[in-house]
Structure formats: structure tokens, C-alpha cells
Short mmCIF file of N, CA and C in Angstrom, two decimals:
data_model
loop_
_atom_site.label_atom_id
_atom_site.label_comp_id
_atom_site.label_asym_id
_atom_site.label_seq_id
_atom_site.Cartn_x
_atom_site.Cartn_y
_atom_site.Cartn_z
N UNK A 22 47.30 85.35 -16.14
CA UNK A 22 48.53 85.12 -15.40
C UNK A 22 48.44 83.82 -14.61
N UNK A 23 47.33 83.64 -13.89
CA UNK A 23 47.17 82.44 -13.06
C UNK A 23 47.06 81.18 -13.92
N UNK A 24 46.39 81.29 -15.06
CA UNK A 24 46.27 80.14 -15.96
C UNK A 24 47.66 79.72 -16.45
N UNK A 25 48.45 80.68 -16.87
CA UNK A 25 49.80 80.35 -17.36
C UNK A 25 50.68 79.78 -16.27
N UNK A 26 50.56 80.28 -15.06
CA UNK A 26 51.34 79.72 -13.95
C UNK A 26 50.93 78.28 -13.68
N UNK A 27 49.61 78.03 -13.66
CA UNK A 27 49.12 76.67 -13.42
C UNK A 27 49.57 75.74 -14.55
N UNK A 28 49.49 76.21 -15.78
CA UNK A 28 49.91 75.41 -16.92
C UNK A 28 51.41 75.11 -16.85
N UNK A 29 52.20 76.07 -16.45
CA UNK A 29 53.64 75.84 -16.31
C UNK A 29 53.93 74.77 -15.27
N UNK A 30 53.19 74.82 -14.16
CA UNK A 30 53.36 73.80 -13.12
C UNK A 30 52.98 72.41 -13.64
N UNK A 31 51.88 72.32 -14.35
CA UNK A 31 51.42 71.04 -14.90
C UNK A 31 52.45 70.50 -15.88
N UNK A 32 52.91 71.34 -16.78
CA UNK A 32 53.88 70.92 -17.79
C UNK A 32 55.19 70.50 -17.14
N UNK A 33 55.67 71.28 -16.18
CA UNK A 33 56.93 70.94 -15.51
C UNK A 33 56.81 69.62 -14.75
N UNK A 34 55.69 69.43 -14.05
CA UNK A 34 55.46 68.19 -13.31
C UNK A 34 55.42 67.00 -14.28
N UNK A 35 54.75 67.18 -15.41
CA UNK A 35 54.66 66.11 -16.41
C UNK A 35 56.05 65.78 -16.97
N UNK A 36 56.81 66.81 -17.33
CA UNK A 36 58.14 66.59 -17.90
C UNK A 36 59.09 65.98 -16.88
N UNK A 37 59.01 66.41 -15.62
CA UNK A 37 59.85 65.84 -14.57
C UNK A 37 59.54 64.36 -14.37
N UNK A 38 58.26 64.02 -14.40
CA UNK A 38 57.84 62.64 -14.16
C UNK A 38 58.17 61.74 -15.35
N UNK A 39 58.02 62.25 -16.57
CA UNK A 39 58.14 61.40 -17.75
C UNK A 39 59.45 61.54 -18.51
N UNK A 40 60.26 62.50 -18.15
CA UNK A 40 61.56 62.73 -18.78
C UNK A 40 61.49 62.53 -20.30
N UNK A 41 62.20 61.55 -20.83
CA UNK A 41 62.25 61.34 -22.27
C UNK A 41 61.10 60.49 -22.80
N UNK A 42 60.26 59.99 -21.90
CA UNK A 42 59.18 59.10 -22.31
C UNK A 42 57.87 59.84 -22.52
N UNK A 43 57.84 61.13 -22.34
CA UNK A 43 56.60 61.89 -22.45
C UNK A 43 56.31 62.34 -23.87
N UNK A 44 55.07 62.69 -24.10
CA UNK A 44 54.61 63.17 -25.39
C UNK A 44 53.70 64.36 -25.13
N UNK A 45 54.12 65.55 -25.54
CA UNK A 45 53.36 66.78 -25.30
C UNK A 45 52.88 67.35 -26.62
N UNK A 46 51.57 67.64 -26.69
CA UNK A 46 50.97 68.23 -27.89
C UNK A 46 50.17 69.45 -27.46
N UNK A 47 50.31 70.54 -28.21
CA UNK A 47 49.58 71.76 -27.91
C UNK A 47 48.71 72.15 -29.10
N UNK A 48 47.47 72.51 -28.83
CA UNK A 48 46.54 72.98 -29.85
C UNK A 48 46.04 74.37 -29.49
N UNK A 49 45.97 75.24 -30.48
CA UNK A 49 45.28 76.51 -30.33
C UNK A 49 43.96 76.32 -31.07
N UNK A 50 42.88 76.21 -30.32
CA UNK A 50 41.59 75.88 -30.92
C UNK A 50 41.01 77.01 -31.75
N UNK A 51 41.64 78.18 -31.75
CA UNK A 51 41.20 79.24 -32.65
C UNK A 51 41.76 79.00 -34.05
N UNK A 52 42.74 78.11 -34.15
CA UNK A 52 43.36 77.79 -35.45
C UNK A 52 43.17 76.34 -35.86
N UNK A 53 42.73 75.49 -34.95
CA UNK A 53 42.65 74.05 -35.18
C UNK A 53 41.19 73.59 -35.12
N UNK A 54 40.75 72.81 -36.08
CA UNK A 54 39.38 72.29 -35.99
C UNK A 54 39.25 71.28 -34.85
N UNK A 55 38.08 71.25 -34.25
CA UNK A 55 37.83 70.35 -33.14
C UNK A 55 38.06 68.90 -33.54
N UNK A 56 37.81 68.57 -34.78
CA UNK A 56 37.99 67.19 -35.26
C UNK A 56 39.44 66.73 -35.11
N UNK A 57 40.40 67.64 -35.25
CA UNK A 57 41.82 67.28 -35.09
C UNK A 57 42.11 66.90 -33.65
N UNK A 58 41.58 67.68 -32.73
CA UNK A 58 41.77 67.37 -31.30
C UNK A 58 41.11 66.04 -30.97
N UNK A 59 39.89 65.85 -31.43
CA UNK A 59 39.14 64.63 -31.12
C UNK A 59 39.84 63.40 -31.69
N UNK A 60 40.33 63.49 -32.92
CA UNK A 60 41.02 62.33 -33.51
C UNK A 60 42.34 62.05 -32.81
N UNK A 61 43.04 63.10 -32.37
CA UNK A 61 44.31 62.90 -31.66
C UNK A 61 44.08 62.30 -30.27
N UNK A 62 42.98 62.66 -29.64
CA UNK A 62 42.68 62.11 -28.32
C UNK A 62 42.39 60.62 -28.36
N UNK A 63 41.83 60.16 -29.45
CA UNK A 63 41.46 58.75 -29.57
C UNK A 63 42.67 57.84 -29.75
N UNK A 64 43.82 58.42 -30.06
CA UNK A 64 45.03 57.64 -30.33
C UNK A 64 45.79 57.39 -29.03
N UNK A 65 46.17 56.15 -28.82
CA UNK A 65 46.99 55.81 -27.66
C UNK A 65 48.43 56.25 -27.94
N UNK A 66 49.18 56.64 -26.93
CA UNK A 66 50.58 57.02 -27.17
C UNK A 66 51.38 55.82 -27.68
N UNK A 67 52.15 56.07 -28.75
CA UNK A 67 52.88 54.95 -29.36
C UNK A 67 54.28 54.78 -28.76
N UNK A 68 55.02 55.84 -28.67
CA UNK A 68 56.41 55.75 -28.21
C UNK A 68 56.61 56.31 -26.80
N UNK A 69 55.50 56.53 -26.12
CA UNK A 69 55.57 57.08 -24.77
C UNK A 69 54.55 56.38 -23.88
N UNK A 70 54.81 56.42 -22.59
CA UNK A 70 53.88 55.78 -21.67
C UNK A 70 52.67 56.65 -21.38
N UNK A 71 52.80 57.96 -21.63
CA UNK A 71 51.68 58.87 -21.41
C UNK A 71 51.80 60.08 -22.33
N UNK A 72 50.71 60.83 -22.39
CA UNK A 72 50.68 62.03 -23.22
C UNK A 72 50.09 63.18 -22.42
N UNK A 73 50.49 64.37 -22.77
CA UNK A 73 49.87 65.58 -22.24
C UNK A 73 49.39 66.37 -23.45
N UNK A 74 48.09 66.54 -23.53
CA UNK A 74 47.52 67.33 -24.62
C UNK A 74 46.93 68.59 -24.01
N UNK A 75 47.38 69.72 -24.54
CA UNK A 75 46.93 71.02 -24.06
C UNK A 75 46.21 71.72 -25.19
N UNK A 76 44.95 72.10 -24.94
CA UNK A 76 44.15 72.82 -25.93
C UNK A 76 43.75 74.16 -25.33
N UNK A 77 44.28 75.24 -25.91
CA UNK A 77 43.93 76.58 -25.43
C UNK A 77 42.82 77.16 -26.29
N UNK A 78 42.17 78.18 -25.77
CA UNK A 78 41.06 78.84 -26.47
C UNK A 78 39.96 77.86 -26.83
N UNK A 79 39.61 77.00 -25.89
CA UNK A 79 38.68 75.91 -26.17
C UNK A 79 37.30 76.41 -26.60
N UNK A 80 36.88 77.58 -26.14
CA UNK A 80 35.55 78.08 -26.53
C UNK A 80 35.48 78.41 -28.02
N UNK A 81 36.64 78.68 -28.63
CA UNK A 81 36.66 78.98 -30.07
C UNK A 81 36.32 77.76 -30.92
N UNK A 82 36.44 76.57 -30.33
CA UNK A 82 36.10 75.34 -31.05
C UNK A 82 34.59 75.18 -31.15
N UNK A 83 33.86 75.95 -30.34
CA UNK A 83 32.39 75.90 -30.33
C UNK A 83 31.86 74.48 -30.17
N UNK A 84 32.37 73.81 -29.15
CA UNK A 84 31.96 72.44 -28.87
C UNK A 84 30.62 72.41 -28.14
N UNK A 85 29.81 71.46 -28.48
CA UNK A 85 28.54 71.26 -27.77
C UNK A 85 28.81 70.47 -26.49
N UNK A 86 27.83 70.42 -25.62
CA UNK A 86 27.96 69.65 -24.39
C UNK A 86 28.19 68.18 -24.71
N UNK A 87 27.52 67.67 -25.76
CA UNK A 87 27.71 66.27 -26.17
C UNK A 87 29.13 66.03 -26.68
N UNK A 88 29.69 66.98 -27.40
CA UNK A 88 31.06 66.83 -27.87
C UNK A 88 32.05 66.84 -26.70
N UNK A 89 31.78 67.68 -25.71
CA UNK A 89 32.63 67.72 -24.52
C UNK A 89 32.59 66.35 -23.83
N UNK A 90 31.41 65.80 -23.66
CA UNK A 90 31.27 64.48 -23.04
C UNK A 90 32.01 63.43 -23.87
N UNK A 91 31.88 63.52 -25.19
CA UNK A 91 32.55 62.58 -26.08
C UNK A 91 34.07 62.67 -25.92
N UNK A 92 34.59 63.87 -25.83
CA UNK A 92 36.03 64.07 -25.67
C UNK A 92 36.53 63.36 -24.42
N UNK A 93 35.81 63.50 -23.33
CA UNK A 93 36.26 62.86 -22.09
C UNK A 93 36.02 61.36 -22.09
N UNK A 94 35.05 60.90 -22.84
CA UNK A 94 34.82 59.46 -22.95
C UNK A 94 35.89 58.76 -23.77
N UNK A 95 36.41 59.43 -24.81
CA UNK A 95 37.41 58.78 -25.68
C UNK A 95 38.84 58.98 -25.22
N UNK A 96 39.05 59.88 -24.26
CA UNK A 96 40.41 60.16 -23.81
C UNK A 96 40.91 58.99 -22.97
N UNK A 97 42.00 58.34 -23.43
CA UNK A 97 42.52 57.19 -22.67
C UNK A 97 43.12 57.61 -21.33
N UNK A 98 43.21 56.66 -20.42
CA UNK A 98 43.78 56.91 -19.09
C UNK A 98 45.21 57.44 -19.18
N UNK A 99 45.92 57.05 -20.22
CA UNK A 99 47.32 57.44 -20.37
C UNK A 99 47.48 58.88 -20.87
N UNK A 100 46.38 59.54 -21.19
CA UNK A 100 46.43 60.90 -21.72
C UNK A 100 45.94 61.90 -20.68
N UNK A 101 46.77 62.89 -20.44
CA UNK A 101 46.41 64.01 -19.56
C UNK A 101 45.93 65.14 -20.46
N UNK A 102 44.71 65.59 -20.25
CA UNK A 102 44.12 66.62 -21.10
C UNK A 102 43.93 67.89 -20.30
N UNK A 103 44.46 69.01 -20.83
CA UNK A 103 44.31 70.31 -20.21
C UNK A 103 43.63 71.23 -21.22
N UNK A 104 42.50 71.80 -20.82
CA UNK A 104 41.74 72.72 -21.66
C UNK A 104 41.71 74.08 -20.97
N UNK A 105 42.03 75.14 -21.71
CA UNK A 105 41.99 76.48 -21.12
C UNK A 105 41.27 77.44 -22.04
N UNK A 106 40.81 78.51 -21.43
CA UNK A 106 40.19 79.60 -22.18
C UNK A 106 40.33 80.86 -21.35
N UNK A 107 40.78 81.91 -21.98
CA UNK A 107 41.00 83.18 -21.29
C UNK A 107 39.67 83.86 -20.96
N UNK A 108 38.73 83.81 -21.90
CA UNK A 108 37.45 84.48 -21.66
C UNK A 108 36.29 83.61 -22.14
N UNK A 109 35.97 82.58 -21.37
CA UNK A 109 34.89 81.69 -21.78
C UNK A 109 33.51 82.35 -21.61
N UNK A 110 32.57 81.91 -22.41
CA UNK A 110 31.20 82.37 -22.26
C UNK A 110 30.53 81.46 -21.23
N UNK A 111 30.33 81.97 -20.05
CA UNK A 111 29.82 81.16 -18.95
C UNK A 111 28.36 80.76 -19.12
N UNK A 112 27.70 81.30 -20.10
CA UNK A 112 26.29 80.96 -20.34
C UNK A 112 26.12 79.71 -21.19
N UNK A 113 27.19 79.26 -21.86
CA UNK A 113 27.07 78.13 -22.78
C UNK A 113 26.98 76.81 -22.03
N UNK A 114 26.34 75.84 -22.68
CA UNK A 114 26.22 74.51 -22.08
C UNK A 114 27.59 73.83 -22.02
N UNK A 115 28.46 74.12 -22.99
CA UNK A 115 29.79 73.49 -22.96
C UNK A 115 30.58 73.98 -21.75
N UNK A 116 30.49 75.27 -21.41
CA UNK A 116 31.18 75.77 -20.22
C UNK A 116 30.63 75.10 -18.97
N UNK A 117 29.32 74.99 -18.89
CA UNK A 117 28.69 74.37 -17.72
C UNK A 117 29.08 72.90 -17.60
N UNK A 118 29.25 72.23 -18.75
CA UNK A 118 29.67 70.83 -18.75
C UNK A 118 31.12 70.71 -18.26
N UNK A 119 31.97 71.60 -18.74
CA UNK A 119 33.37 71.58 -18.31
C UNK A 119 33.50 71.91 -16.83
N UNK A 120 32.69 72.82 -16.35
CA UNK A 120 32.74 73.24 -14.95
C UNK A 120 32.42 72.09 -13.99
N UNK A 121 31.65 71.10 -14.47
CA UNK A 121 31.27 69.95 -13.64
C UNK A 121 32.43 68.99 -13.40
N UNK A 122 33.46 69.04 -14.23
CA UNK A 122 34.56 68.09 -14.13
C UNK A 122 35.32 68.25 -12.83
N UNK A 123 35.79 67.13 -12.32
CA UNK A 123 36.48 67.12 -11.03
C UNK A 123 37.71 68.03 -11.01
N UNK A 124 38.48 68.07 -12.09
CA UNK A 124 39.70 68.86 -12.10
C UNK A 124 39.53 70.27 -12.61
N UNK A 125 38.28 70.70 -12.81
CA UNK A 125 38.04 72.03 -13.37
C UNK A 125 38.41 73.12 -12.36
N UNK A 126 39.10 74.13 -12.85
CA UNK A 126 39.48 75.27 -12.01
C UNK A 126 39.16 76.54 -12.77
N UNK A 127 38.63 77.49 -12.04
CA UNK A 127 38.35 78.79 -12.64
C UNK A 127 39.27 79.80 -11.98
N UNK A 128 39.93 80.58 -12.80
CA UNK A 128 40.85 81.60 -12.31
C UNK A 128 40.23 82.97 -12.62
N UNK A 129 39.43 83.44 -11.69
CA UNK A 129 38.78 84.74 -11.87
C UNK A 129 39.77 85.85 -11.54
N UNK A 130 39.45 87.05 -12.02
CA UNK A 130 40.29 88.20 -11.69
C UNK A 130 40.23 88.41 -10.18
N UNK A 131 41.38 88.71 -9.60
CA UNK A 131 41.47 88.88 -8.15
C UNK A 131 40.75 90.15 -7.69
N UNK A 132 40.14 90.06 -6.52
CA UNK A 132 39.54 91.26 -5.91
C UNK A 132 40.68 92.19 -5.51
N UNK A 133 40.34 93.43 -5.19
CA UNK A 133 41.38 94.39 -4.81
C UNK A 133 42.19 93.92 -3.61
N UNK A 134 41.52 93.40 -2.59
CA UNK A 134 42.23 92.92 -1.40
C UNK A 134 43.13 91.73 -1.71
N UNK A 135 42.61 90.80 -2.52
CA UNK A 135 43.40 89.63 -2.91
C UNK A 135 44.60 90.06 -3.77
N UNK A 136 44.38 91.05 -4.61
CA UNK A 136 45.47 91.54 -5.45
C UNK A 136 46.56 92.20 -4.61
N UNK A 137 46.19 92.92 -3.58
CA UNK A 137 47.17 93.52 -2.67
C UNK A 137 47.99 92.42 -2.00
N UNK A 138 47.31 91.38 -1.51
CA UNK A 138 48.03 90.26 -0.87
C UNK A 138 48.97 89.59 -1.88
N UNK A 139 48.51 89.43 -3.11
CA UNK A 139 49.32 88.82 -4.15
C UNK A 139 50.56 89.68 -4.43
N UNK A 140 50.41 90.99 -4.50
CA UNK A 140 51.53 91.91 -4.76
C UNK A 140 52.56 91.80 -3.63
N UNK A 141 52.09 91.76 -2.40
CA UNK A 141 53.00 91.63 -1.25
C UNK A 141 53.78 90.32 -1.37
N UNK A 142 53.09 89.24 -1.71
CA UNK A 142 53.75 87.93 -1.87
C UNK A 142 54.72 87.94 -3.06
N UNK A 143 54.33 88.57 -4.14
CA UNK A 143 55.22 88.68 -5.32
C UNK A 143 56.49 89.43 -4.96
N UNK A 144 56.35 90.50 -4.20
CA UNK A 144 57.53 91.26 -3.78
C UNK A 144 58.46 90.38 -2.95
N UNK A 145 57.89 89.62 -2.03
CA UNK A 145 58.70 88.72 -1.20
C UNK A 145 59.40 87.68 -2.07
N UNK A 146 58.69 87.12 -3.06
CA UNK A 146 59.32 86.12 -3.93
C UNK A 146 60.42 86.75 -4.80
N UNK A 147 60.39 88.08 -4.94
CA UNK A 147 61.44 88.80 -5.65
C UNK A 147 62.47 89.40 -4.68
N UNK A 148 62.48 88.86 -3.45
CA UNK A 148 63.42 89.29 -2.41
C UNK A 148 63.32 90.79 -2.12
N UNK A 149 62.08 91.25 -2.04
CA UNK A 149 61.82 92.64 -1.75
C UNK A 149 60.64 92.74 -0.79
N UNK A 150 60.28 93.96 -0.42
CA UNK A 150 59.14 94.19 0.47
C UNK A 150 58.31 95.34 -0.09
N UNK A 151 57.01 95.24 0.17
CA UNK A 151 56.10 96.33 -0.15
C UNK A 151 54.97 96.27 0.88
N UNK A 152 54.57 97.43 1.40
CA UNK A 152 53.45 97.43 2.36
C UNK A 152 52.13 97.51 1.59
N UNK A 153 51.04 97.25 2.28
CA UNK A 153 49.72 97.19 1.64
C UNK A 153 49.32 98.52 0.99
N UNK A 154 49.59 99.62 1.65
CA UNK A 154 49.22 100.93 1.10
C UNK A 154 49.99 101.20 -0.19
N UNK A 155 51.26 100.84 -0.21
CA UNK A 155 52.06 101.04 -1.42
C UNK A 155 51.63 100.08 -2.53
N UNK A 156 51.20 98.89 -2.15
CA UNK A 156 50.68 97.94 -3.13
C UNK A 156 49.42 98.50 -3.79
N UNK A 157 48.55 99.12 -2.99
CA UNK A 157 47.34 99.76 -3.55
C UNK A 157 47.73 100.91 -4.47
N UNK A 158 48.76 101.65 -4.09
CA UNK A 158 49.25 102.74 -4.94
C UNK A 158 49.76 102.18 -6.28
N UNK A 159 50.46 101.06 -6.22
CA UNK A 159 50.96 100.42 -7.45
C UNK A 159 49.80 100.01 -8.35
N UNK A 160 48.74 99.46 -7.76
CA UNK A 160 47.55 99.07 -8.54
C UNK A 160 46.95 100.30 -9.21
N UNK A 161 46.82 101.39 -8.45
CA UNK A 161 46.27 102.62 -9.02
C UNK A 161 47.16 103.16 -10.13
N UNK A 162 48.46 102.96 -9.99
CA UNK A 162 49.43 103.51 -10.94
C UNK A 162 49.49 102.72 -12.25
N UNK A 163 49.51 101.37 -12.16
CA UNK A 163 49.70 100.56 -13.38
C UNK A 163 48.47 99.76 -13.79
N UNK A 164 47.49 99.63 -12.91
CA UNK A 164 46.29 98.87 -13.24
C UNK A 164 46.29 97.50 -12.57
N UNK A 165 45.26 96.71 -12.88
CA UNK A 165 45.04 95.43 -12.20
C UNK A 165 45.54 94.22 -12.97
N UNK A 166 46.12 94.41 -14.13
CA UNK A 166 46.60 93.28 -14.91
C UNK A 166 47.79 92.63 -14.21
N UNK A 167 47.65 91.32 -13.90
CA UNK A 167 48.69 90.64 -13.12
C UNK A 167 50.00 90.50 -13.89
N UNK A 168 49.95 90.35 -15.21
CA UNK A 168 51.20 90.27 -15.98
C UNK A 168 51.98 91.58 -15.84
N UNK A 169 51.28 92.69 -16.00
CA UNK A 169 51.93 93.99 -15.87
C UNK A 169 52.47 94.18 -14.47
N UNK A 170 51.64 93.85 -13.48
CA UNK A 170 52.09 93.98 -12.08
C UNK A 170 53.29 93.08 -11.80
N UNK A 171 53.26 91.86 -12.29
CA UNK A 171 54.37 90.93 -12.11
C UNK A 171 55.68 91.54 -12.65
N UNK A 172 55.61 92.08 -13.86
CA UNK A 172 56.80 92.67 -14.47
C UNK A 172 57.26 93.93 -13.73
N UNK A 173 56.31 94.74 -13.32
CA UNK A 173 56.67 95.96 -12.59
C UNK A 173 57.28 95.63 -11.23
N UNK A 174 56.74 94.65 -10.55
CA UNK A 174 57.30 94.25 -9.24
C UNK A 174 58.72 93.74 -9.41
N UNK A 175 58.95 92.94 -10.45
CA UNK A 175 60.31 92.43 -10.69
C UNK A 175 61.28 93.59 -10.94
N UNK A 176 60.83 94.56 -11.73
CA UNK A 176 61.67 95.72 -12.03
C UNK A 176 61.93 96.54 -10.77
N UNK A 177 60.88 96.81 -10.01
CA UNK A 177 61.02 97.61 -8.79
C UNK A 177 61.87 96.89 -7.73
N UNK A 178 61.70 95.58 -7.62
CA UNK A 178 62.46 94.80 -6.64
C UNK A 178 63.95 94.77 -6.99
N UNK A 179 64.25 94.80 -8.27
CA UNK A 179 65.66 94.79 -8.66
C UNK A 179 66.31 96.16 -8.41
N UNK A 180 65.48 97.20 -8.30
CA UNK A 180 65.99 98.54 -8.03
C UNK A 180 66.30 98.73 -6.54
N UNK A 181 65.37 98.31 -5.68
CA UNK A 181 65.55 98.45 -4.23
C UNK A 181 64.90 97.28 -3.53
N UNK A 182 65.40 96.97 -2.34
CA UNK A 182 64.83 95.85 -1.58
C UNK A 182 63.52 96.22 -0.91
N UNK A 183 63.20 97.49 -0.86
CA UNK A 183 61.91 97.93 -0.32
C UNK A 183 61.25 98.82 -1.37
N UNK A 184 60.11 98.37 -1.87
CA UNK A 184 59.39 99.12 -2.92
C UNK A 184 58.61 100.25 -2.25
N UNK A 185 58.86 101.47 -2.72
CA UNK A 185 58.21 102.66 -2.15
C UNK A 185 57.43 103.40 -3.24
N UNK A 186 56.62 104.35 -2.81
CA UNK A 186 55.89 105.19 -3.77
C UNK A 186 56.87 105.94 -4.67
N UNK A 187 57.96 106.38 -4.07
CA UNK A 187 58.96 107.12 -4.82
C UNK A 187 59.55 106.26 -5.95
N UNK A 188 59.88 105.00 -5.65
CA UNK A 188 60.43 104.12 -6.70
C UNK A 188 59.38 103.81 -7.75
N UNK A 189 58.11 103.70 -7.34
CA UNK A 189 57.03 103.47 -8.32
C UNK A 189 56.93 104.66 -9.25
N UNK A 190 56.96 105.89 -8.68
CA UNK A 190 56.89 107.10 -9.50
C UNK A 190 58.05 107.20 -10.47
N UNK A 191 59.24 106.76 -10.05
CA UNK A 191 60.42 106.86 -10.90
C UNK A 191 60.48 105.79 -11.98
N UNK A 192 60.05 104.55 -11.64
CA UNK A 192 60.33 103.43 -12.53
C UNK A 192 59.11 102.79 -13.22
N UNK A 193 57.98 102.85 -12.57
CA UNK A 193 56.83 102.13 -13.11
C UNK A 193 56.25 102.84 -14.34
N UNK A 194 55.68 102.04 -15.21
CA UNK A 194 55.05 102.65 -16.40
C UNK A 194 53.65 102.13 -16.54
#
């Protein structure tokens, strides 16, 4: 959930800044060979002043630490590169190499307390309210997956301006 939110912000900021002059390319590295990404990175943008290249599932490319270094060495200044992975193997040298980068961010699963605070904030952003105890009840009821919680909060908030245990029992799945 957090990765997709961050990616949406990056993409929106890029599109707002570059309007019709931008060039956006997306790769799913579980379906694309690493050589395609590497060759595309070496190319300067032709009809745009900058590029945004997004490669998801980067661990599926099975890149070595040297290949990671090579990717960042060949990436021109005009290219914005975003690499994501839902479940990286933190023991690999490639993960450790990526973690060293200045812009690297890790979005770990939220602790229970952080998840409660997030639920309260999500309710507010949906023009609703939920207290901490009810937020914990919602977690117990639907689980800790933020996508599911996000959707359930939106549904519950549209039902009533104050989310209660009763509304969770009636509407949540």
C-alpha cells in the first residue's frame, strides 16, 4: 500500500512538472529481462527533456551487486529511476547495494500501534472518525493488510461519519 502511494506521488509530481514533455516507461522485471532495462537506461531521452523509468519486482531480475552499480553508473542525469519490490530478499548483495542509495526507502509492515494511528488518519481523510479501540477492533476483524483496511475504512466512512463497532459488524468483510 505504502509503495503504491509513494509511486503515485512520484508519478504525479513527474507528470505535473513535465506535462507533455515527459517520457514514462514501466517494466515488470518478472516478465522483462534485465538487459532490456539496462539498454533502455543507457539511452538519452529523444523527444523529452527527462524520463521516468519504473521497474517493479526488481529482485526477480536477479541482478548482482555489480549490475546494480552498473545500472546507476549508466543512468543519465535526465532519467529518474524508480525500483520497487514487494518482498525483497534482504540477505542478497543486490538488496544491500540498493539499500545504500541516498533515495532508498523501505516500507515495512506497520506495527500495531502505527497501524492504529494510520487507521485514525485514514478515517479523517475520509471525513469520518474512529477511536483507537475501534481501530484495533477493525484490525482484529479484517486483518492487517493496508489495502483491505483502506477499502473498508472508505466503505465504513461513507456509511456513517463516526465508525463504530456496530458499523464494522454490519458492513466489514
